[in-house]
Short mmCIF file of C-alpha atoms and ligand atoms in Angstrom, two decimals:
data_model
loop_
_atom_site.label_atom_id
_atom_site.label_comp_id
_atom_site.label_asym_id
_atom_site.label_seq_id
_atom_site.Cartn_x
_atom_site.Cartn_y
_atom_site.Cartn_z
CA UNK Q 7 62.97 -3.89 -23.36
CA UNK Q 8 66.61 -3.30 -24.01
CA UNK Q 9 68.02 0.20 -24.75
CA UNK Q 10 68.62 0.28 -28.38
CA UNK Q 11 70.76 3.15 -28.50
CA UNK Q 12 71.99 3.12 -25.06
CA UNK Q 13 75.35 3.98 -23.91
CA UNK Q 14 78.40 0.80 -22.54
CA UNK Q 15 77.55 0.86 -18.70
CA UNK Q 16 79.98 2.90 -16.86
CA UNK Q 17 79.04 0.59 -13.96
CA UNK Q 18 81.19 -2.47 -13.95
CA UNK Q 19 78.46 -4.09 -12.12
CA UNK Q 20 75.80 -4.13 -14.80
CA UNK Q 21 73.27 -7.09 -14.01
CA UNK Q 22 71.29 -8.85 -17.15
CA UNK Q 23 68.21 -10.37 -15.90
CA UNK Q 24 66.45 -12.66 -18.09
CA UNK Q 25 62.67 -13.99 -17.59
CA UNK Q 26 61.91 -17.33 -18.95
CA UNK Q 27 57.98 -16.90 -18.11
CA UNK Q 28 56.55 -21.24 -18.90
CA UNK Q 29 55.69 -22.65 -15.80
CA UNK Q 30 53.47 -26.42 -16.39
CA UNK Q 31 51.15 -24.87 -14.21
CA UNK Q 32 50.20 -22.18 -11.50
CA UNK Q 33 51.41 -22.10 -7.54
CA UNK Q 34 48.43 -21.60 -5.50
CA UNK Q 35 50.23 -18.35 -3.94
CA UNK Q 36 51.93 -17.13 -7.62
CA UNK Q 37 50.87 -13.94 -8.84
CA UNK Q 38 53.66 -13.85 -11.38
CA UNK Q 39 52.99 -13.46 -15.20
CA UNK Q 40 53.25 -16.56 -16.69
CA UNK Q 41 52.80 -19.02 -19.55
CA UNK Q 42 52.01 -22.79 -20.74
CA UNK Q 43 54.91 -24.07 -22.44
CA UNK Q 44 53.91 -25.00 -25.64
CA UNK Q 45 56.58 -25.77 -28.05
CA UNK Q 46 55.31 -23.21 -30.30
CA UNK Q 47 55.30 -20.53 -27.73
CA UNK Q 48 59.04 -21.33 -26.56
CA UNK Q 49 60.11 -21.17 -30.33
CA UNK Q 50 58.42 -17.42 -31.10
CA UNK Q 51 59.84 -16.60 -27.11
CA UNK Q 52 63.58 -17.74 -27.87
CA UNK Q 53 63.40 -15.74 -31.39
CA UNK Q 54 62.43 -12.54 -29.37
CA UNK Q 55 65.15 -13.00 -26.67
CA UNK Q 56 67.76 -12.78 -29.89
CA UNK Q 57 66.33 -10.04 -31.13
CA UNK Q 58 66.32 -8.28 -27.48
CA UNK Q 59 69.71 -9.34 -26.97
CA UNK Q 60 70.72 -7.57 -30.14
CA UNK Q 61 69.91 -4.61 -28.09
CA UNK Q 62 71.67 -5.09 -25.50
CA UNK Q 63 74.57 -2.17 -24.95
CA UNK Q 64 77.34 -2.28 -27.19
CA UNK Q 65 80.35 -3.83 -25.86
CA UNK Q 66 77.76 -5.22 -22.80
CA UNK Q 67 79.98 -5.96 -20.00
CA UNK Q 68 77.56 -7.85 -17.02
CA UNK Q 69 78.96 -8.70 -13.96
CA UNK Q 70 76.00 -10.87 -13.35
CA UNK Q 71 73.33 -12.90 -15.53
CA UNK Q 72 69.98 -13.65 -13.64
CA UNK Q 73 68.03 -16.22 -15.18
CA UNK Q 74 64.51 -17.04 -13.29
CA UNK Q 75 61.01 -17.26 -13.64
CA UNK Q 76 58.70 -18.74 -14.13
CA UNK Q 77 60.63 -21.63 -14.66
CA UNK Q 78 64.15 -21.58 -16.89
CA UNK Q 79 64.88 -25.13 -16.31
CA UNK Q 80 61.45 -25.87 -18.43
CA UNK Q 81 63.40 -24.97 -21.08
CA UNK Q 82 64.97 -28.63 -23.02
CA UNK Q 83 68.43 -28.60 -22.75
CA UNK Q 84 69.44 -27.41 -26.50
CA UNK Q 85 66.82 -24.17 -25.73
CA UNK Q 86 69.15 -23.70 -22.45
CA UNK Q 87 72.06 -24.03 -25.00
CA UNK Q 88 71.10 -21.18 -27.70
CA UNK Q 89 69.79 -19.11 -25.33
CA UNK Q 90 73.28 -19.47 -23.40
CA UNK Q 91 75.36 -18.85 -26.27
CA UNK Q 92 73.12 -15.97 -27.80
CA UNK Q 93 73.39 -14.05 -24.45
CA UNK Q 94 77.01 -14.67 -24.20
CA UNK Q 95 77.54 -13.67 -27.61
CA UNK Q 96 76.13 -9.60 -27.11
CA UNK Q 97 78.97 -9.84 -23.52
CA UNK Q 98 82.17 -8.40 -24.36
CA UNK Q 99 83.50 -11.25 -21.43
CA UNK Q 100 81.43 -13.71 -19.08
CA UNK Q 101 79.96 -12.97 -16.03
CA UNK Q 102 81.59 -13.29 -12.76
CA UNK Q 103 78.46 -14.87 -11.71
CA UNK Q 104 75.65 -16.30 -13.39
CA UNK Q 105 72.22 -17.72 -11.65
CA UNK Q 106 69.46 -20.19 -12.82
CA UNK Q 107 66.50 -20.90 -11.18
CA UNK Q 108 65.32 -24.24 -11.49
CA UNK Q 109 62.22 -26.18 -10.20
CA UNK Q 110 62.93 -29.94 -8.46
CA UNK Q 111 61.04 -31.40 -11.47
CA UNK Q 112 62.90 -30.05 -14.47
CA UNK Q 113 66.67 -30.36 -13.15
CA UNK Q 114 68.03 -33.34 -15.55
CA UNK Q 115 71.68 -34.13 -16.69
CA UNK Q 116 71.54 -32.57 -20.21
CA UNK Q 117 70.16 -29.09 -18.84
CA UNK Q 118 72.68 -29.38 -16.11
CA UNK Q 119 75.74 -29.98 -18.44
CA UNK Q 120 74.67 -27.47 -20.56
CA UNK Q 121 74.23 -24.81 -17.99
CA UNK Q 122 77.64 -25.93 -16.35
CA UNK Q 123 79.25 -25.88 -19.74
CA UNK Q 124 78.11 -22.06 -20.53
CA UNK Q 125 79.44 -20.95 -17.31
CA UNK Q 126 76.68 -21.10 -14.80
CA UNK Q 127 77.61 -20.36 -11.18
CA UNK Q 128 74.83 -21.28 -9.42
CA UNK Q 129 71.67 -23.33 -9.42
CA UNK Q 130 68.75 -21.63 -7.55
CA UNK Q 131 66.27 -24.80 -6.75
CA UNK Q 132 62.78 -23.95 -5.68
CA UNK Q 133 62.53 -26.32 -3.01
CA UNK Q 134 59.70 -24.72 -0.97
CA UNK Q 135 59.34 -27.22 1.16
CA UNK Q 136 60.57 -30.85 1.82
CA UNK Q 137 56.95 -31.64 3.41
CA UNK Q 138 54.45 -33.35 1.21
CA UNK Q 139 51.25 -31.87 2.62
CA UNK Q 140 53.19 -28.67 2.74
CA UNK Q 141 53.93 -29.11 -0.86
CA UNK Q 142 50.10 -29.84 -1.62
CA UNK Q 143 48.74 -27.02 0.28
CA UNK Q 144 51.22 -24.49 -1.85
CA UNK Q 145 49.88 -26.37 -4.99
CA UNK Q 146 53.66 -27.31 -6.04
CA UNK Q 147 54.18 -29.64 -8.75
CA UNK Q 148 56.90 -32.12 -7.43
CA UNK Q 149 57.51 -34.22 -4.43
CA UNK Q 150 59.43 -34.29 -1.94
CA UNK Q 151 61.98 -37.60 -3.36
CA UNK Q 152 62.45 -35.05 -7.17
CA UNK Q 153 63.89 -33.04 -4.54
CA UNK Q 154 66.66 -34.98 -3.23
CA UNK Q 155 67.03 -36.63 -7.00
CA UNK Q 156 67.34 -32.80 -8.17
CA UNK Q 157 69.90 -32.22 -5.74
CA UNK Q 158 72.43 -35.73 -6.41
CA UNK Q 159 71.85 -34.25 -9.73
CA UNK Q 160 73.17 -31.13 -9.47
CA UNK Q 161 76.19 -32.46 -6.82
CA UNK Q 162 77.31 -34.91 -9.77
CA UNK Q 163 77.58 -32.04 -12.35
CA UNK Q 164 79.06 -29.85 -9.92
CA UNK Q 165 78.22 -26.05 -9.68
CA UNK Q 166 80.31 -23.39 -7.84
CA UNK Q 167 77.25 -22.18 -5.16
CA UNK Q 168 74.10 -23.83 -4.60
CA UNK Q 169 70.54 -22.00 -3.40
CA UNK Q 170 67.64 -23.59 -2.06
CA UNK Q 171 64.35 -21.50 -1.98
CA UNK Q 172 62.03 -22.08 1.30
CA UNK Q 173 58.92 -20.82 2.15
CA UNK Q 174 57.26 -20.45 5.56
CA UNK Q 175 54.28 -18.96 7.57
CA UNK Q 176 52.11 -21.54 5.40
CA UNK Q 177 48.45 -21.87 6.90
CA UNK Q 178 48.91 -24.61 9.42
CA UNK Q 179 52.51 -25.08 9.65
CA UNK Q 180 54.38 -25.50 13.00
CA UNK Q 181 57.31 -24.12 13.97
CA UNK Q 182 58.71 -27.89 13.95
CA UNK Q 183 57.49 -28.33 10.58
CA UNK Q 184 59.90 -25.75 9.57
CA UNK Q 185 62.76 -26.17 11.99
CA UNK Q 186 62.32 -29.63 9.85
CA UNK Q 187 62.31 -27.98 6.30
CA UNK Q 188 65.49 -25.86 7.19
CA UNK Q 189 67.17 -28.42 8.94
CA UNK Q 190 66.65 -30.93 5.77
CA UNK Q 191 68.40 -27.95 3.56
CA UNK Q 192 71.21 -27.55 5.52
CA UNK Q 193 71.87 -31.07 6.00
CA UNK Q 194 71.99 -31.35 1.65
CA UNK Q 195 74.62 -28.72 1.90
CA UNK Q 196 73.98 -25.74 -0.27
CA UNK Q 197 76.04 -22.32 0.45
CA UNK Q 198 72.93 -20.20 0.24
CA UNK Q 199 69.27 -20.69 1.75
CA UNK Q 200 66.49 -18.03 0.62
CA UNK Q 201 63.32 -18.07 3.04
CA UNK Q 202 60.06 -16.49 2.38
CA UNK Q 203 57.53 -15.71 4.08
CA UNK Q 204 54.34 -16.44 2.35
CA UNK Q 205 52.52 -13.99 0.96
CA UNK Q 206 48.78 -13.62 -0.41
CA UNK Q 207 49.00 -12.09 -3.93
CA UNK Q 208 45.30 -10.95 -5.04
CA UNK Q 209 44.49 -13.50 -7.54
CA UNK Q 210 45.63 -16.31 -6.01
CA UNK Q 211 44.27 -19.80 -5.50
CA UNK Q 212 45.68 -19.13 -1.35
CA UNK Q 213 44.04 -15.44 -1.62
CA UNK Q 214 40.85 -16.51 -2.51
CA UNK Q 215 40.90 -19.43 0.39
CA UNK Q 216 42.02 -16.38 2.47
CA UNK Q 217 39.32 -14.66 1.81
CA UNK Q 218 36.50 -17.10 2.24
CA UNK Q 219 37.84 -17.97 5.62
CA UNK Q 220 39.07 -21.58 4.57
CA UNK Q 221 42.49 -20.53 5.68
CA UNK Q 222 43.93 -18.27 8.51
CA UNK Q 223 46.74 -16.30 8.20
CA UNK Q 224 48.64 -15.23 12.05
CA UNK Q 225 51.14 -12.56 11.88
CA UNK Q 226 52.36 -13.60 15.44
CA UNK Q 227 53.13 -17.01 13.89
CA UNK Q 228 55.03 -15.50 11.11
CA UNK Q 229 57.18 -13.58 13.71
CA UNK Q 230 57.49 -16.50 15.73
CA UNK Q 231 58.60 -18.69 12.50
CA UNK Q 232 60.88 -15.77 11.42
CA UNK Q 233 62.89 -15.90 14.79
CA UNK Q 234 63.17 -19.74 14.77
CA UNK Q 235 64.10 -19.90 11.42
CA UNK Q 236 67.09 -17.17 11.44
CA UNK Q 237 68.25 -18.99 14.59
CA UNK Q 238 68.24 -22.38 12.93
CA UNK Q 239 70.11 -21.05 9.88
CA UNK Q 240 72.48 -19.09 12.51
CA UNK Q 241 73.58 -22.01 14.37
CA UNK Q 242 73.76 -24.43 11.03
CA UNK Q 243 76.64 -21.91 10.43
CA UNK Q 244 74.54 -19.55 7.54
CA UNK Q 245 75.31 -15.84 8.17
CA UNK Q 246 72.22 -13.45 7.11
CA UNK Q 247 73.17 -11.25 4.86
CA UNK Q 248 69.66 -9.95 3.71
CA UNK Q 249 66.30 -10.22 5.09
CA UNK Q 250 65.74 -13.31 3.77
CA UNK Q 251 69.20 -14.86 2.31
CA UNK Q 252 71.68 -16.67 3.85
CA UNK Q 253 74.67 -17.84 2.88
CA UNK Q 254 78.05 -19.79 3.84
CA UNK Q 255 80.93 -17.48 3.55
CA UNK Q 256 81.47 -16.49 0.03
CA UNK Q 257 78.22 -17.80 -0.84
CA UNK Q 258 76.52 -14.52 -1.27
CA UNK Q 259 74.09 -13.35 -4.51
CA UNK Q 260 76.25 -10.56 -6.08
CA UNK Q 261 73.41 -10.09 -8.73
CA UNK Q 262 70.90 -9.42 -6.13
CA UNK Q 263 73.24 -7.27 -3.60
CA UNK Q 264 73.66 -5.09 -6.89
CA UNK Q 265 69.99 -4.74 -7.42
CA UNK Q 266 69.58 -3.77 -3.39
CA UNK Q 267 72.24 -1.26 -3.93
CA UNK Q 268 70.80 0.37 -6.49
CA UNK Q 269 73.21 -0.46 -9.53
CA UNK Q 270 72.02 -1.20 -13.18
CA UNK Q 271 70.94 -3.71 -14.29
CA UNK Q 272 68.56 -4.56 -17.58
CA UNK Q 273 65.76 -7.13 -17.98
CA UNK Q 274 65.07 -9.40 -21.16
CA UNK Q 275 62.35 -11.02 -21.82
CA UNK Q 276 58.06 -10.47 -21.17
CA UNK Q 277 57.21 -8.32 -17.90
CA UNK Q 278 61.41 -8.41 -16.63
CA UNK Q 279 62.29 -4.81 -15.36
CA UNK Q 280 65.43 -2.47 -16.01
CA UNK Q 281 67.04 -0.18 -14.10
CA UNK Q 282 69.70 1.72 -16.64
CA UNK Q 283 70.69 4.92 -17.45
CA UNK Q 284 68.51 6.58 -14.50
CA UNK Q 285 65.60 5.22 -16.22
CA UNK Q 286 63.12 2.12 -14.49
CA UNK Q 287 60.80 0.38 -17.35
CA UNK Q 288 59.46 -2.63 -17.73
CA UNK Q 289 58.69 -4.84 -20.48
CA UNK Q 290 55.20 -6.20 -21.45
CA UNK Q 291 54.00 -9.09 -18.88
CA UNK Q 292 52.04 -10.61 -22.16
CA UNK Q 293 54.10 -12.87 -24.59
CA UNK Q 294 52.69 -11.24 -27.95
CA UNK Q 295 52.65 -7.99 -26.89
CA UNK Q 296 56.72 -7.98 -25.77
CA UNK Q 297 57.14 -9.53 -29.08
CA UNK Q 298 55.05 -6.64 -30.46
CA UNK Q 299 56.57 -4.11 -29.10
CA UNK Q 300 60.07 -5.85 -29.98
CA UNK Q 301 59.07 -5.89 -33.69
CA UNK Q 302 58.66 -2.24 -33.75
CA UNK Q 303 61.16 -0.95 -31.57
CA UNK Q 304 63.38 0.38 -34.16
CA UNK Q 305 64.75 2.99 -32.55
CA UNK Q 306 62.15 4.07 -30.15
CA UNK Q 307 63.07 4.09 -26.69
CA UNK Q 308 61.49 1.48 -24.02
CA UNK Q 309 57.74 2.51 -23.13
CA UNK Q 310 57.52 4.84 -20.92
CA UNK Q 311 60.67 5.13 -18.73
CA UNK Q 312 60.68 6.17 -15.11
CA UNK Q 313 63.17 8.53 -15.13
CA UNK Q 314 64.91 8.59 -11.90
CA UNK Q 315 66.56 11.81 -9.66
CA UNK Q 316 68.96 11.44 -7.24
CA UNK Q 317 66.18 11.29 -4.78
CA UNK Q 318 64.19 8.70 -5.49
CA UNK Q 319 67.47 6.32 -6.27
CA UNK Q 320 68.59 7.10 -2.72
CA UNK Q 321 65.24 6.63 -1.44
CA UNK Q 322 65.51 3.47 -2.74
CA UNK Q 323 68.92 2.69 -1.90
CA UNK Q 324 68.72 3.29 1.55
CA UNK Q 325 65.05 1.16 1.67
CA UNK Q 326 66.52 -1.54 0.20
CA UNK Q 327 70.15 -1.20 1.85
CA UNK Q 328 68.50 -1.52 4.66
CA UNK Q 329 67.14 -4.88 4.28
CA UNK Q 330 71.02 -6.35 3.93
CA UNK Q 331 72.90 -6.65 7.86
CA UNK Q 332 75.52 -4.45 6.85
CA UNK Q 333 73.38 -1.92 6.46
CA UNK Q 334 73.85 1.74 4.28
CA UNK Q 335 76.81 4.13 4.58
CA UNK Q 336 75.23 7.44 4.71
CA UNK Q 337 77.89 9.53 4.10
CA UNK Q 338 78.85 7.22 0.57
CA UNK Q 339 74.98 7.50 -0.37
CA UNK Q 340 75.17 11.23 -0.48
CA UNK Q 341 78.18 11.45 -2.24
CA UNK Q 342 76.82 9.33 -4.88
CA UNK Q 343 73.36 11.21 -5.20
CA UNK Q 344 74.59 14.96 -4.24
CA UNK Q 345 71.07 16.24 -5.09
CA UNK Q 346 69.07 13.90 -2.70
CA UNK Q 347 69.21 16.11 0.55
CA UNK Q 348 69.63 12.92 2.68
CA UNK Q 349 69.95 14.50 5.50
CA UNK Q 350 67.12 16.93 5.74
CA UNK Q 351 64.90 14.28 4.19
CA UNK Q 352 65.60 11.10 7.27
CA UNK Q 353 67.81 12.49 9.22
CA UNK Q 354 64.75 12.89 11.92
CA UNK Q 355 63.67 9.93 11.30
CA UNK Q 356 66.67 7.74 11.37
CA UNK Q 357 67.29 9.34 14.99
CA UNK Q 358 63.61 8.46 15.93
CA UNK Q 359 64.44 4.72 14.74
CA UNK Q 360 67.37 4.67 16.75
CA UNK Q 361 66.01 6.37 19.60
CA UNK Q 362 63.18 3.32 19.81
CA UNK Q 363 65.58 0.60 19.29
CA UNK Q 364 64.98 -0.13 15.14
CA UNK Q 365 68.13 0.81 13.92
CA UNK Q 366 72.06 1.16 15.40
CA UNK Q 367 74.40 3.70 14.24
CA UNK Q 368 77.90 3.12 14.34
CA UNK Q 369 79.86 6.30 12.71
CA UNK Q 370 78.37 6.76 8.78
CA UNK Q 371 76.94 3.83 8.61
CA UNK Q 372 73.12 2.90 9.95
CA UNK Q 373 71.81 -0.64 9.95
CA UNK Q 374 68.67 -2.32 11.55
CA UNK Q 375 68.86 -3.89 14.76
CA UNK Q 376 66.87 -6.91 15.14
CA UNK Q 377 63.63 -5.83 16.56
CA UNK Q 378 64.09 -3.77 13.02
CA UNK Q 379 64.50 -6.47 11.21
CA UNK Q 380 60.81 -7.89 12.20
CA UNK Q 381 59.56 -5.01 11.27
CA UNK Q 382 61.42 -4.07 7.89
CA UNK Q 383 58.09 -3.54 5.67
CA UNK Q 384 57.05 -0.54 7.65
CA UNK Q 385 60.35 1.06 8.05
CA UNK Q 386 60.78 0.89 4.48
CA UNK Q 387 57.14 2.69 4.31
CA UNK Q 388 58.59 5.21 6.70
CA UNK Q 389 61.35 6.10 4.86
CA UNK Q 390 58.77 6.46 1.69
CA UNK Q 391 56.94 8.65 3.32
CA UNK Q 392 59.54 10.99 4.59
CA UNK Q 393 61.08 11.05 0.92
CA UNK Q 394 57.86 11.75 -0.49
CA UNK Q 395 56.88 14.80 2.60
CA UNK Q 396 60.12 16.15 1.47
CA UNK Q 397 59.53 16.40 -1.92
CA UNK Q 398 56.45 18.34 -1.42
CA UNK Q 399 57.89 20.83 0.67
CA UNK Q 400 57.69 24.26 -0.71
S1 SF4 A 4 56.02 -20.08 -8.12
FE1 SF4 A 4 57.40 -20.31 -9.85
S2 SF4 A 4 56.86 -22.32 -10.71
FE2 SF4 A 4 55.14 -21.75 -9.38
S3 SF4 A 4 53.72 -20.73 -10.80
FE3 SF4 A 4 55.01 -19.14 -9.90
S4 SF4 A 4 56.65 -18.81 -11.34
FE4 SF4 A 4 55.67 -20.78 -11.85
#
């Protein structure tokens, strides 16, 4: 929920991150909150997005406007529109950059126009996959053809940067399979390429196969998918610039670099999370009860607001900084949390890291080496736990 009282960002990299939560029906690996999109339901969700927006900060200046899902490009071109021009109205100047997801089934002409009228920079495109069984097994709506239509779509309209979304370590799928996938994305020309590694949410239609042994999950194929894949995406001349992003040069996210860093950035719409003002909320992940709590937020503040310290923001900072190949500048970080006691809390072990080959230290600034890389999850659980040791120190 948006600050109603809140202060104009002192951060000139503010993000706005807006969750359009209809999807026309559930990924078999999707945990996310979600919602059928009947017409009714859009209407009362569009009304609440004003009304959040009239919350935003006064004089709201966003460096970047997020818009993903669920599924945004659901929405019928003239809901894109208001929703466009209501957002832009609370901005005291556009974004530099501006993202919309979009799935290969809903990307038409009038959306398109519309979103490259309002200023959109980039069209995110949930490709997945370009295999058809692949597709099936992930329980995607569209087919493998409504991608490449997508695509000419979006080429004819003509957007400044272009993602396509890719996921791997699907049960069954061979290293060729997705040597194929990646090579098929790279050959359509987008600046930026997202992979994922799949992942089984509780919940899900994959989890449950998971756990009744109709699937089989191998973490040495995942490793051995990871490596192929960020050598493919090296040598079809995409630089990684986070764990899983890759872009041409000049094709990078700025919306989520901020969020790795740390910065601000404030969520609209049901179950989208802020980070502003050293507090972390999140809003309702249930359409009526956002709108609920919407309806009676005169002046109350968001429900219950993490209120961050200078510790846990460079706790998180450095976790997350260390996912991106350029890695963290230590001696920055503690300027800009003084309280944090960065070095007594990792300096040990940032030097154990190094010492077994995770991470390489060149003057202030640390970064992960590949073996790190593969192994990101648990030195981000490392750091967690030496941040959390630290805090219960006497
Ligand atoms: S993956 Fe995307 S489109 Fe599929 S159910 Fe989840 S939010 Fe909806």
């Amino acid at each position: 929920m948006c600050p109603p009282q809140a202060k104009p960002s002192s951060l000139s990299d503010l993000g706005i991150y807006c969750h359009i939560p209809f999807c026309a029906s559930t990924c078999d690996f999707c945990a996310f909150y979600q919602e059928a999109p009947k017409r009714s339901e859009i209407e009362r969700f569009l009304a609440g997005m004003i009304l959040e927006f009239d919350h935003l900060p006064a004089n709201c200046h966003a460096q970047t406007i997020f818009w993903g899902g669920g599924t945004p490009g659901l929405l019928p071109a003239k809901d894109l529109l208001s929703l466009g021009e209501a957002l832009l109205s609370r901005l005291s100047s556009p974004p530099l950059e501006w993202t919309v997801e979009m799935a290969p089934s809903t990307v038409k002409l009038d959306k398109l126009r519309v979103l490259r009228d309002l200023g959109v920079t980039r069209i995110s495109m949930g490709v997945q996959s370009f295999s058809e069984p692949i597709l099936l097994r992930l329980g995607r709506l569209h087919q493998p053809k409504q991608i490449f239509t997508a695509w000419e779509r979006i080429q004819s309209i003509g957007f400044e940067h272009n993602n396509m979304d890719l996921i791997f370590a699907i049960p069954g799928q061979t290293e060729q399979q997705w040597l194929e996938d990646i090579s098929q994305a790279i050959a359509l020309g987008p600046d930026h390429i997202s992979t994922y590694c799949l992942t089984f949410e509780e919940d899900t239609r994959l989890y449950l196969k998971l756990a009744r042994g109709e699937i089989k999950r191998s973490e040495e194929q995942e490793v051995a998918l990871l490596e192929a894949g960020w050598q493919a995406l090296r040598q079809g001349g995409f630089e990684q610039y986070e764990i899983s992003n890759f872009a041409r040069p000049g094709g990078a996210c700025q919306h989520n670099i901020n969020t790795w860093r740390m910065t601000e950035w404030i969520g609209c719409g049901p179950s989208a999370a802020s980070q502003y003002q050293r507090r972390r909320y999140q809003n309702p992940s249930d359409l009526n009860l956002w709108l609920e709590q919407l309806d009676g937020l005169a002046g109350a503040p968001p429900a219950e607001p993490i209120i961050l310290d200078d510790k846990q923001l460079a706790t998180d900072a450095l976790i997350f900084g260390l996912r991106m190949n350029q890695g963290v500048n230590l001696e920055a970080l503690a300027k800009r949390y003084p309280q944090a006691s960065l070095a007594d809390t990792f300096n040990d072990l940032l030097h154990d890291l190094e010492n077994e080959g995770y991470l390489v230290r060149k003057g202030n600034r640390v970064k992960l080496s590949h073996a790190g890389r593969l192994v990101c999850d648990a030195i981000g659980a490392s750091l967690l736990d030496a941040s959390a040791a630290w805090a219960q120190q006497p």
